[in-house]
Amino acid sequence: MDPFASPHNLDRQLHSLLGEASSNLCDWLAESGSQGPMPSSFDLPEVFPKKEGIPNSVLLKELQLLMNGSFRPSHPGALAHLDPPPLSASIVGELICAGLNNNLLAEELSPSLSLLERKLCKWFCEKLGLGNLSGGVAASGGSLSNLMALVMARNIAGLESDPSAVFFASEDCHVSLLKAVRIMGLKQESLQKVPTDEKGKLNISYLKSIFKKIKSEGKKCFAVVATAGTTVRGAIDPLSEIDQFCKKENIWLHVDGAIGGIYCLSTITSGVLGGLASADSITVNPQKLLGIAKTSSLLLVANKSHLSSAFSTGLPYAEPLTGNDSHGGELGIQGTRSAESLKLWIGLRQLGEDGIEKILLDSIKRKCYLESLIDSSKFRIISGPLHLLAFTPLDNTSYKSSDWSIRTRRSLLTSKFMLSRPMYRNRYYLKAVMGNPNTKFEDLKLLANLINHSIF
Ligand SMILES: *Cc1c(COP(=O)(O)O)cnc(C)c1O
């Protein structure tokens, strides 16, 4: 068998391989409800290639073993993380993307898809209100989008060779910022963590006082990172106040909207974000709630030329572009890049604005419903305006949070509910993310009942 599809006639082997593989995938999805979010056990197929290649029939059997050992995001009880089931159209988008095998590095390797990415980024920028000069680039995950934003901000501030340069973020900021510190050759204390208030939002007066102290020590600052949707409780930092501060001090404002940014797509939900339009850059992760197949993240910037001024090196091996546009490889850290915007585009088109709005609103409705069912005389519940909540026993003398959380997480799993167990402010919480559209109110009733009975 020829392992490459014929460029001259219909490749019947590929045709039937795709047909069978898709059919197996549909079966896997269809049985997800009767399984649990996690496999009880699994066997790995043989890992290394043998001397001789194996036929498609065997490949499909081995593939099935991997599928059987996979996490099932579409199970209604899969509520642990920001990993919803994939939109049907986005599955197809990912498949076609692999078949096209274009490269977003340069236009000549992805003529239509490069243009599609630019237009989609611009559409997101308009939804966020980022203005005429705005644009963006897709990245393989929010960690990368945040890193690129910080590198760009530091460049614009002219501090790229200052290892003691500082940026600010709340104490509840995402771990990707710490990775950025390491990658950027900064000191650990370059990330100045600002305390949060009782709702988990960055405390602006602490920001001001820490900033003053840093300045008096002679250190230079290059960015404030505001989080729109923190990882444990979905808190949204006070964006317009932070923005005012940044404008006054002339500092770059990056909004890590990996969780919350997507709520800008509906006028009903965009209000919870507040003040995004004046950010210099924003991370948005359509993979986290909309169900765009992983990975799908965008870095959107108010002034697109800042991306190329930070990352452009010249691409001597690609034909130059006419006009103002830059090759994808000139706009970020990644070189060769898959056309992730294809599955984003097709997913958004499948949903339409109404479908998008429904996903956003339903996620918040499920969160509010679950919150209303959890017994607040037994639990401290923490949650912002978004679709995630976390809870821990109020009575932490008889219920040590670590014992309770381990025991309860395990017993919920036997009832096919998967929650996560974050450590927050020195206590363990259980966290539920309501991004799974297959979760019904009936499921949540059952879940709340189990939670309420986890302490006596
Ligand atoms: C998930 C997340 C990120 C990182 O995104 P990845 O796609 O996992 O790299 C960054 N910030 C926040 C707030 C997140 O929740």
PDB file of C-alpha atoms in Angstrom, residues 176-278:
ATOM      1  CA  SER A 176       1.953  30.576  32.421  1.00  0.00           C
ATOM      2  CA  LEU A 177       3.187  33.990  33.587  1.00  0.00           C
ATOM      3  CA  LEU A 178       5.787  32.319  35.787  1.00  0.00           C
ATOM      4  CA  LYS A 179       6.900  30.255  32.808  1.00  0.00           C
ATOM      5  CA  ALA A 180       7.197  33.472  30.811  1.00  0.00           C
ATOM      6  CA  VAL A 181       9.491  34.883  33.515  1.00  0.00           C
ATOM      7  CA  ARG A 182      11.789  31.881  33.167  1.00  0.00           C
ATOM      8  CA  ILE A 183      11.774  31.890  29.374  1.00  0.00           C
ATOM      9  CA  MET A 184      12.364  35.645  29.180  1.00  0.00           C
ATOM     10  CA  GLY A 185      15.448  35.446  31.370  1.00  0.00           C
ATOM     11  CA  LEU A 186      13.872  37.517  34.100  1.00  0.00           C
ATOM     12  CA  LYS A 187      14.262  37.089  37.826  1.00  0.00           C
ATOM     13  CA  GLN A 188      11.482  35.391  39.756  1.00  0.00           C
ATOM     14  CA  GLU A 189      10.692  38.718  41.468  1.00  0.00           C
ATOM     15  CA  SER A 190      10.159  40.267  38.049  1.00  0.00           C
ATOM     16  CA  LEU A 191       6.632  38.985  38.380  1.00  0.00           C
ATOM     17  CA  GLN A 192       5.272  41.205  41.134  1.00  0.00           C
ATOM     18  CA  LYS A 193       2.178  39.573  42.518  1.00  0.00           C
ATOM     19  CA  VAL A 194      -0.505  41.928  43.702  1.00  0.00           C
ATOM     20  CA  PRO A 195      -2.867  40.754  46.468  1.00  0.00           C
ATOM     21  CA  THR A 196      -6.513  40.211  45.576  1.00  0.00           C
ATOM     22  CA  ASP A 197      -9.651  41.285  47.386  1.00  0.00           C
ATOM     23  CA  GLU A 198     -12.184  38.909  48.950  1.00  0.00           C
ATOM     24  CA  LYS A 199     -13.697  38.288  45.514  1.00  0.00           C
ATOM     25  CA  GLY A 200     -10.390  37.215  44.031  1.00  0.00           C
ATOM     26  CA  LYS A 201      -9.904  40.423  42.040  1.00  0.00           C
ATOM     27  CA  LEU A 202      -6.651  42.326  41.860  1.00  0.00           C
ATOM     28  CA  ASN A 203      -6.613  44.998  44.548  1.00  0.00           C
ATOM     29  CA  ILE A 204      -5.879  48.257  42.787  1.00  0.00           C
ATOM     30  CA  SER A 205      -4.546  50.133  45.808  1.00  0.00           C
ATOM     31  CA  TYR A 206      -1.973  47.390  46.382  1.00  0.00           C
ATOM     32  CA  LEU A 207      -1.039  47.664  42.714  1.00  0.00           C
ATOM     33  CA  LYS A 208      -0.401  51.367  43.165  1.00  0.00           C
ATOM     34  CA  SER A 209       1.629  50.982  46.338  1.00  0.00           C
ATOM     35  CA  ILE A 210       3.748  48.096  45.031  1.00  0.00           C
ATOM     36  CA  PHE A 211       4.353  50.041  41.835  1.00  0.00           C
ATOM     37  CA  LYS A 212       5.581  53.014  43.876  1.00  0.00           C
ATOM     38  CA  LYS A 213       7.920  50.822  45.867  1.00  0.00           C
ATOM     39  CA  ILE A 214       9.329  49.175  42.729  1.00  0.00           C
ATOM     40  CA  LYS A 215       9.932  52.563  41.144  1.00  0.00           C
ATOM     41  CA  SER A 216      11.637  53.887  44.252  1.00  0.00           C
ATOM     42  CA  GLU A 217      14.014  50.909  44.034  1.00  0.00           C
ATOM     43  CA  GLY A 218      14.956  52.136  40.566  1.00  0.00           C
ATOM     44  CA  LYS A 219      13.381  49.216  38.714  1.00  0.00           C
ATOM     45  CA  LYS A 220      11.574  49.615  35.403  1.00  0.00           C
ATOM     46  CA  CYS A 221       8.098  48.235  34.694  1.00  0.00           C
ATOM     47  CA  PHE A 222       6.847  47.054  31.362  1.00  0.00           C
ATOM     48  CA  ALA A 223       3.364  45.581  31.832  1.00  0.00           C
ATOM     49  CA  VAL A 224       0.390  44.922  34.019  1.00  0.00           C
ATOM     50  CA  VAL A 225      -1.384  41.645  33.344  1.00  0.00           C
ATOM     51  CA  ALA A 226      -5.038  41.749  34.312  1.00  0.00           C
ATOM     52  CA  THR A 227      -6.821  38.414  34.458  1.00  0.00           C
ATOM     53  CA  ALA A 228     -10.315  38.192  32.982  1.00  0.00           C
ATOM     54  CA  GLY A 229     -11.385  34.891  34.484  1.00  0.00           C
ATOM     55  CA  THR A 230      -9.045  33.395  37.082  1.00  0.00           C
ATOM     56  CA  THR A 231      -8.414  29.678  36.961  1.00  0.00           C
ATOM     57  CA  VAL A 232      -9.955  28.611  40.276  1.00  0.00           C
ATOM     58  CA  ARG A 233     -12.940  30.940  40.678  1.00  0.00           C
ATOM     59  CA  GLY A 234     -13.356  32.887  37.430  1.00  0.00           C
ATOM     60  CA  ALA A 235     -12.769  36.290  38.989  1.00  0.00           C
ATOM     61  CA  ILE A 236     -12.358  39.283  36.702  1.00  0.00           C
ATOM     62  CA  ASP A 237      -9.850  41.934  37.698  1.00  0.00           C
ATOM     63  CA  PRO A 238     -11.146  45.553  37.720  1.00  0.00           C
ATOM     64  CA  LEU A 239     -10.159  46.230  34.138  1.00  0.00           C
ATOM     65  CA  SER A 240     -11.133  49.868  33.754  1.00  0.00           C
ATOM     66  CA  GLU A 241      -9.381  50.900  36.965  1.00  0.00           C
ATOM     67  CA  ILE A 242      -6.283  48.967  35.977  1.00  0.00           C
ATOM     68  CA  ASP A 243      -6.482  50.547  32.551  1.00  0.00           C
ATOM     69  CA  GLN A 244      -6.635  54.044  34.030  1.00  0.00           C
ATOM     70  CA  PHE A 245      -3.580  53.262  36.095  1.00  0.00           C
ATOM     71  CA  CYS A 246      -1.715  51.901  33.066  1.00  0.00           C
ATOM     72  CA  LYS A 247      -2.591  54.922  30.928  1.00  0.00           C
ATOM     73  CA  LYS A 248      -1.438  57.279  33.652  1.00  0.00           C
ATOM     74  CA  GLU A 249       1.855  55.462  34.163  1.00  0.00           C
ATOM     75  CA  ASN A 250       2.261  54.656  30.482  1.00  0.00           C
ATOM     76  CA  ILE A 251       2.476  50.888  30.994  1.00  0.00           C
ATOM     77  CA  TRP A 252       1.292  48.153  28.677  1.00  0.00           C
ATOM     78  CA  LEU A 253      -1.953  46.478  29.726  1.00  0.00           C
ATOM     79  CA  HIS A 254      -2.232  42.827  28.784  1.00  0.00           C
ATOM     80  CA  VAL A 255      -5.477  41.075  29.612  1.00  0.00           C
ATOM     81  CA  ASP A 256      -5.211  37.340  30.158  1.00  0.00           C
ATOM     82  CA  GLY A 257      -8.693  36.498  28.961  1.00  0.00           C
ATOM     83  CA  ALA A 258      -7.926  32.830  28.300  1.00  0.00           C
ATOM     84  CA  ILE A 259     -11.079  31.952  30.209  1.00  0.00           C
ATOM     85  CA  GLY A 260     -13.220  35.087  30.197  1.00  0.00           C
ATOM     86  CA  GLY A 261     -12.307  36.773  26.919  1.00  0.00           C
ATOM     87  CA  ILE A 262     -14.665  34.594  24.907  1.00  0.00           C
ATOM     88  CA  TYR A 263     -17.654  36.155  26.696  1.00  0.00           C
ATOM     89  CA  CYS A 264     -17.036  39.256  24.571  1.00  0.00           C
ATOM     90  CA  LEU A 265     -18.761  37.462  21.703  1.00  0.00           C
ATOM     91  CA  SER A 266     -22.243  38.133  23.061  1.00  0.00           C
ATOM     92  CA  THR A 267     -23.530  41.586  23.948  1.00  0.00           C
ATOM     93  CA  ILE A 268     -25.445  39.980  26.819  1.00  0.00           C
ATOM     94  CA  THR A 269     -22.327  38.588  28.471  1.00  0.00           C
ATOM     95  CA  SER A 270     -19.668  41.073  27.336  1.00  0.00           C
ATOM     96  CA  GLY A 271     -20.668  43.468  30.121  1.00  0.00           C
ATOM     97  CA  VAL A 272     -19.145  41.238  32.801  1.00  0.00           C
ATOM     98  CA  LEU A 273     -15.703  41.898  31.340  1.00  0.00           C
ATOM     99  CA  GLY A 274     -15.807  45.679  31.399  1.00  0.00           C
ATOM    100  CA  GLY A 275     -13.054  47.829  29.951  1.00  0.00           C
ATOM    101  CA  LEU A 276     -11.418  45.299  27.622  1.00  0.00           C
ATOM    102  CA  ALA A 277     -11.445  47.745  24.718  1.00  0.00           C
ATOM    103  CA  SER A 278      -8.590  49.803  26.090  1.00  0.00           C
TER     104      SER A 278
END
